[in-house]
Structures are given as C-alpha cells and as structure tokens.
Amino acid sequence: MQQFESNEIVTSGSHPSFDFVTVRHGADVVHRVTVTGPFDLRRRIVMYEETLKVTPNSRYFCILDNSAEHENDFAYDDIQKLAEWLREEGLTSVYGVTITNDPGYPNMVQIVTAVLHIVELGGTVITTSDPEEAEAFIRENLALVQQMDADDRQR
C-alpha cells in the first residue's frame, strides 16, 4: 500500500491499542490508524482526540486498519455518542474506511451510516478487506471534496 507516502507527514503516534500517522493531502489530512489491540469507545475517543488536533477543517478522512482482527467492542450507543461528540467538535463530514475481514462489520457500517445521517454528519463510511481499495476510496473522496472546494471558489 502506498499509504500516501509522497505526502508530508503531519504527525504520528502510538497509544495502547493503536498506532497512527497523519499525512497532508492538499487542504486536508488523512489519518492512517492501525489497531494493535482491543478497540473500544474509550480508545476510539483517544484516537479521535489525537487526530482531531491536526485536522485542519471540518472534514475527517481516515483509514482504520483492523486487518489483525483485534476485538472491536463498539455498540450502537457508543456509535451514537461518538458521532454526536464529533459533530460537537466541529466536524461536518466523515470519510472513513475500515480494513477488516470481520463478516459482521458491514452491519456495523450500516449502523454507523444511519447514525451519521441522524446527527447530520456528511461523508461516507465503508469496509473492505483490501488495503488498496481502502486507499482508493480515500483518494477518490479527497478528489471529490477538493473539486467541490475549487468549484465553490470559482462562484
């Protein structure tokens, strides 16, 4: 996977249960998070706190790699609390892809999508087992929002 290696690294870090690297891509940044242990709401909040510090605008782009299949304790109430908190933190859209082979994860993505709609957060979330597909998804959405920005500036 290219992991956006031609882009400037903004920050990186390691915490219990995850490592991350954030790279600049135009006016946006992309967060690449690798799950290294059990990943519950508390750890997700730490992840978002760390990555939101360097997110330069209201759009959030993230590849969450849980291909090692660590425990993912994330209930509906957790999803709703997290989405509401992200909205309060100023996000307007979330573009996220989770890399996993977990056959139940598409159901979670459906729930996350519904909750994002309820709390009026735009964007798209998906799941895949293919790291190249994950990167392509983020690149396509980056290009889309950056083109929309360019169109807005021309108006």
PDB file of C-alpha atoms in Angstrom:
ATOM      1  CA  MET A   1       0.000   0.000   0.000  1.00  0.00           C
ATOM      2  CA  GLN A   2       1.285   3.443  -0.878  1.00  0.00           C
ATOM      3  CA  GLN A   3      -0.027   4.970   2.365  1.00  0.00           C
ATOM      4  CA  PHE A   4       0.200   8.399   0.768  1.00  0.00           C
ATOM      5  CA  GLU A   5       3.980   8.226   1.253  1.00  0.00           C
ATOM      6  CA  SER A   6       4.626  11.078  -1.151  1.00  0.00           C
ATOM      7  CA  ASN A   7       2.739  13.415   1.155  1.00  0.00           C
ATOM      8  CA  GLU A   8       4.087  15.344   4.132  1.00  0.00           C
ATOM      9  CA  ILE A   9       3.712  13.561   7.472  1.00  0.00           C
ATOM     10  CA  VAL A  10       1.938  15.936   9.849  1.00  0.00           C
ATOM     11  CA  THR A  11       2.129  13.778  12.978  1.00  0.00           C
ATOM     12  CA  SER A  12       2.272  10.213  14.178  1.00  0.00           C
ATOM     13  CA  GLY A  13       1.965   8.410  17.450  1.00  0.00           C
ATOM     14  CA  SER A  14       1.408   5.234  19.362  1.00  0.00           C
ATOM     15  CA  HIS A  15      -1.137   4.544  22.088  1.00  0.00           C
ATOM     16  CA  PRO A  16      -2.429   1.422  23.786  1.00  0.00           C
ATOM     17  CA  SER A  17      -4.354  -0.473  21.072  1.00  0.00           C
ATOM     18  CA  PHE A  18      -3.466   1.741  18.106  1.00  0.00           C
ATOM     19  CA  ASP A  19      -0.733   3.495  16.151  1.00  0.00           C
ATOM     20  CA  PHE A  20      -1.392   6.350  13.745  1.00  0.00           C
ATOM     21  CA  VAL A  21       0.211   8.518  11.117  1.00  0.00           C
ATOM     22  CA  THR A  22      -1.369  11.629   9.610  1.00  0.00           C
ATOM     23  CA  VAL A  23      -0.343  12.949   6.196  1.00  0.00           C
ATOM     24  CA  ARG A  24      -1.220  16.147   4.371  1.00  0.00           C
ATOM     25  CA  HIS A  25      -3.170  15.917   1.149  1.00  0.00           C
ATOM     26  CA  GLY A  26      -3.865  19.405  -0.179  1.00  0.00           C
ATOM     27  CA  ALA A  27      -6.117  21.288   2.217  1.00  0.00           C
ATOM     28  CA  ASP A  28      -6.956  18.066   4.058  1.00  0.00           C
ATOM     29  CA  VAL A  29      -5.182  15.398   6.063  1.00  0.00           C
ATOM     30  CA  VAL A  30      -5.598  11.644   6.023  1.00  0.00           C
ATOM     31  CA  HIS A  31      -5.294   9.635   9.208  1.00  0.00           C
ATOM     32  CA  ARG A  32      -3.998   6.082   8.895  1.00  0.00           C
ATOM     33  CA  VAL A  33      -4.743   4.152  12.096  1.00  0.00           C
ATOM     34  CA  THR A  34      -3.544   0.617  12.755  1.00  0.00           C
ATOM     35  CA  VAL A  35      -5.384  -1.224  15.505  1.00  0.00           C
ATOM     36  CA  THR A  36      -2.900  -3.112  17.692  1.00  0.00           C
ATOM     37  CA  GLY A  37      -5.179  -4.340  20.487  1.00  0.00           C
ATOM     38  CA  PRO A  38      -8.776  -4.270  21.757  1.00  0.00           C
ATOM     39  CA  PHE A  39     -10.525  -1.186  20.396  1.00  0.00           C
ATOM     40  CA  ASP A  40     -13.447   0.114  22.451  1.00  0.00           C
ATOM     41  CA  LEU A  41     -15.159   3.507  22.756  1.00  0.00           C
ATOM     42  CA  ARG A  42     -12.586   4.837  25.230  1.00  0.00           C
ATOM     43  CA  ARG A  43      -9.712   4.042  22.883  1.00  0.00           C
ATOM     44  CA  ARG A  44     -11.589   5.410  19.874  1.00  0.00           C
ATOM     45  CA  ILE A  45     -12.105   8.698  21.688  1.00  0.00           C
ATOM     46  CA  VAL A  46      -8.352   8.906  22.368  1.00  0.00           C
ATOM     47  CA  MET A  47      -7.747   8.202  18.670  1.00  0.00           C
ATOM     48  CA  TYR A  48     -10.103  10.989  17.615  1.00  0.00           C
ATOM     49  CA  GLU A  49      -8.694  13.409  20.205  1.00  0.00           C
ATOM     50  CA  GLU A  50      -5.197  12.837  18.835  1.00  0.00           C
ATOM     51  CA  THR A  51      -6.158  13.065  15.173  1.00  0.00           C
ATOM     52  CA  LEU A  52      -8.590  15.972  15.507  1.00  0.00           C
ATOM     53  CA  LYS A  53      -5.721  18.109  16.872  1.00  0.00           C
ATOM     54  CA  VAL A  54      -4.225  18.195  13.377  1.00  0.00           C
ATOM     55  CA  THR A  55      -7.384  18.046  11.264  1.00  0.00           C
ATOM     56  CA  PRO A  56      -7.330  21.473   9.567  1.00  0.00           C
ATOM     57  CA  ASN A  57     -11.000  21.713   8.659  1.00  0.00           C
ATOM     58  CA  SER A  58     -14.390  20.127   9.273  1.00  0.00           C
ATOM     59  CA  ARG A  59     -13.730  17.079   7.069  1.00  0.00           C
ATOM     60  CA  TYR A  60     -12.295  13.896   8.539  1.00  0.00           C
ATOM     61  CA  PHE A  61     -10.547  11.270   6.374  1.00  0.00           C
ATOM     62  CA  CYS A  62      -9.417   8.021   7.985  1.00  0.00           C
ATOM     63  CA  ILE A  63      -8.259   4.532   7.113  1.00  0.00           C
ATOM     64  CA  LEU A  64      -8.714   2.291  10.143  1.00  0.00           C
ATOM     65  CA  ASP A  65      -6.759  -0.921   9.658  1.00  0.00           C
ATOM     66  CA  ASN A  66      -8.014  -3.750  11.831  1.00  0.00           C
ATOM     67  CA  SER A  67      -6.852  -6.475   9.483  1.00  0.00           C
ATOM     68  CA  ALA A  68      -5.269  -8.193  12.501  1.00  0.00           C
ATOM     69  CA  GLU A  69      -8.851  -8.694  13.764  1.00  0.00           C
ATOM     70  CA  HIS A  70      -8.452  -7.258  17.257  1.00  0.00           C
ATOM     71  CA  GLU A  71     -11.523  -7.167  19.460  1.00  0.00           C
ATOM     72  CA  ASN A  72     -13.801  -4.342  18.358  1.00  0.00           C
ATOM     73  CA  ASP A  73     -16.216  -3.517  21.164  1.00  0.00           C
ATOM     74  CA  PHE A  74     -18.459  -0.857  19.668  1.00  0.00           C
ATOM     75  CA  ALA A  75     -22.192  -0.860  20.473  1.00  0.00           C
ATOM     76  CA  TYR A  76     -24.963   1.282  18.967  1.00  0.00           C
ATOM     77  CA  ASP A  77     -24.953   3.650  21.956  1.00  0.00           C
ATOM     78  CA  ASP A  78     -21.182   4.062  21.552  1.00  0.00           C
ATOM     79  CA  ILE A  79     -21.592   4.889  17.863  1.00  0.00           C
ATOM     80  CA  GLN A  80     -24.241   7.486  18.627  1.00  0.00           C
ATOM     81  CA  LYS A  81     -22.231   9.101  21.456  1.00  0.00           C
ATOM     82  CA  LEU A  82     -19.141   9.248  19.275  1.00  0.00           C
ATOM     83  CA  ALA A  83     -20.985  10.718  16.280  1.00  0.00           C
ATOM     84  CA  GLU A  84     -22.629  13.400  18.437  1.00  0.00           C
ATOM     85  CA  TRP A  85     -19.270  14.249  20.022  1.00  0.00           C
ATOM     86  CA  LEU A  86     -17.582  14.515  16.600  1.00  0.00           C
ATOM     87  CA  ARG A  87     -20.336  16.879  15.458  1.00  0.00           C
ATOM     88  CA  GLU A  88     -19.857  18.985  18.605  1.00  0.00           C
ATOM     89  CA  GLU A  89     -16.114  19.051  17.870  1.00  0.00           C
ATOM     90  CA  GLY A  90     -16.914  20.785  14.587  1.00  0.00           C
ATOM     91  CA  LEU A  91     -16.840  18.006  12.023  1.00  0.00           C
ATOM     92  CA  THR A  92     -19.311  18.245   9.149  1.00  0.00           C
ATOM     93  CA  SER A  93     -18.282  15.094   7.277  1.00  0.00           C
ATOM     94  CA  VAL A  94     -16.507  11.803   7.867  1.00  0.00           C
ATOM     95  CA  TYR A  95     -14.911   9.726   5.119  1.00  0.00           C
ATOM     96  CA  GLY A  96     -13.770   6.501   6.674  1.00  0.00           C
ATOM     97  CA  VAL A  97     -12.851   3.015   5.618  1.00  0.00           C
ATOM     98  CA  THR A  98     -12.173   0.092   7.916  1.00  0.00           C
ATOM     99  CA  ILE A  99      -9.915  -2.696   6.715  1.00  0.00           C
ATOM    100  CA  THR A 100     -11.160  -5.946   8.226  1.00  0.00           C
ATOM    101  CA  ASN A 101     -12.170  -9.481   7.356  1.00  0.00           C
ATOM    102  CA  ASP A 102     -14.873  -9.489  10.033  1.00  0.00           C
ATOM    103  CA  PRO A 103     -18.038 -10.764   8.290  1.00  0.00           C
ATOM    104  CA  GLY A 104     -20.212  -8.777  10.704  1.00  0.00           C
ATOM    105  CA  TYR A 105     -18.558  -5.431  10.033  1.00  0.00           C
ATOM    106  CA  PRO A 106     -20.773  -4.452   7.061  1.00  0.00           C
ATOM    107  CA  ASN A 107     -23.699  -4.464   9.513  1.00  0.00           C
ATOM    108  CA  MET A 108     -21.807  -2.060  11.751  1.00  0.00           C
ATOM    109  CA  VAL A 109     -21.108   0.181   8.755  1.00  0.00           C
ATOM    110  CA  GLN A 110     -24.849   0.312   8.031  1.00  0.00           C
ATOM    111  CA  ILE A 111     -25.493   1.395  11.615  1.00  0.00           C
ATOM    112  CA  VAL A 112     -22.706   4.000  11.510  1.00  0.00           C
ATOM    113  CA  THR A 113     -24.086   5.361   8.220  1.00  0.00           C
ATOM    114  CA  ALA A 114     -27.567   5.698   9.719  1.00  0.00           C
ATOM    115  CA  VAL A 115     -26.234   7.412  12.850  1.00  0.00           C
ATOM    116  CA  LEU A 116     -24.121   9.837  10.818  1.00  0.00           C
ATOM    117  CA  HIS A 117     -27.259  10.773   8.894  1.00  0.00           C
ATOM    118  CA  ILE A 118     -29.244  11.231  12.123  1.00  0.00           C
ATOM    119  CA  VAL A 119     -26.651  13.589  13.629  1.00  0.00           C
ATOM    120  CA  GLU A 120     -26.266  15.363  10.258  1.00  0.00           C
ATOM    121  CA  LEU A 121     -22.676  14.392   9.558  1.00  0.00           C
ATOM    122  CA  GLY A 122     -21.996  14.015   5.856  1.00  0.00           C
ATOM    123  CA  GLY A 123     -19.484  11.771   4.180  1.00  0.00           C
ATOM    124  CA  THR A 124     -19.311   8.038   3.626  1.00  0.00           C
ATOM    125  CA  VAL A 125     -18.028   5.053   5.555  1.00  0.00           C
ATOM    126  CA  ILE A 126     -17.241   1.635   4.123  1.00  0.00           C
ATOM    127  CA  THR A 127     -15.460  -1.593   4.968  1.00  0.00           C
ATOM    128  CA  THR A 128     -13.123  -3.693   2.880  1.00  0.00           C
ATOM    129  CA  SER A 129     -10.567  -6.419   3.320  1.00  0.00           C
ATOM    130  CA  ASP A 130      -8.358  -4.897   0.610  1.00  0.00           C
ATOM    131  CA  PRO A 131      -5.877  -2.173   1.677  1.00  0.00           C
ATOM    132  CA  GLU A 132      -5.569  -0.918  -1.914  1.00  0.00           C
ATOM    133  CA  GLU A 133      -9.344  -0.479  -2.122  1.00  0.00           C
ATOM    134  CA  ALA A 134      -9.257   1.433   1.168  1.00  0.00           C
ATOM    135  CA  GLU A 135      -6.654   3.837  -0.144  1.00  0.00           C
ATOM    136  CA  ALA A 136      -8.503   4.261  -3.448  1.00  0.00           C
ATOM    137  CA  PHE A 137     -11.723   5.101  -1.555  1.00  0.00           C
ATOM    138  CA  ILE A 138      -9.973   7.841   0.418  1.00  0.00           C
ATOM    139  CA  ARG A 139      -8.209   9.244  -2.663  1.00  0.00           C
ATOM    140  CA  GLU A 140     -11.491   9.368  -4.630  1.00  0.00           C
ATOM    141  CA  ASN A 141     -13.280  11.184  -1.827  1.00  0.00           C
ATOM    142  CA  LEU A 142     -10.402  13.601  -1.323  1.00  0.00           C
ATOM    143  CA  ALA A 143     -10.500  14.441  -5.025  1.00  0.00           C
ATOM    144  CA  LEU A 144     -14.272  14.880  -4.891  1.00  0.00           C
ATOM    145  CA  VAL A 145     -14.334  17.292  -1.951  1.00  0.00           C
ATOM    146  CA  GLN A 146     -11.328  19.223  -3.207  1.00  0.00           C
ATOM    147  CA  GLN A 147     -13.013  19.628  -6.601  1.00  0.00           C
ATOM    148  CA  MET A 148     -16.146  20.868  -4.833  1.00  0.00           C
ATOM    149  CA  ASP A 149     -13.970  23.403  -2.984  1.00  0.00           C
ATOM    150  CA  ALA A 150     -12.462  24.575  -6.283  1.00  0.00           C
ATOM    151  CA  ASP A 151     -15.922  24.902  -7.813  1.00  0.00           C
ATOM    152  CA  ASP A 152     -17.099  26.930  -4.807  1.00  0.00           C
ATOM    153  CA  ARG A 153     -14.125  29.297  -5.136  1.00  0.00           C
ATOM    154  CA  GLN A 154     -14.989  29.927  -8.783  1.00  0.00           C
ATOM    155  CA  ARG A 155     -18.532  31.013  -7.931  1.00  0.00           C
TER     156      ARG A 155
END
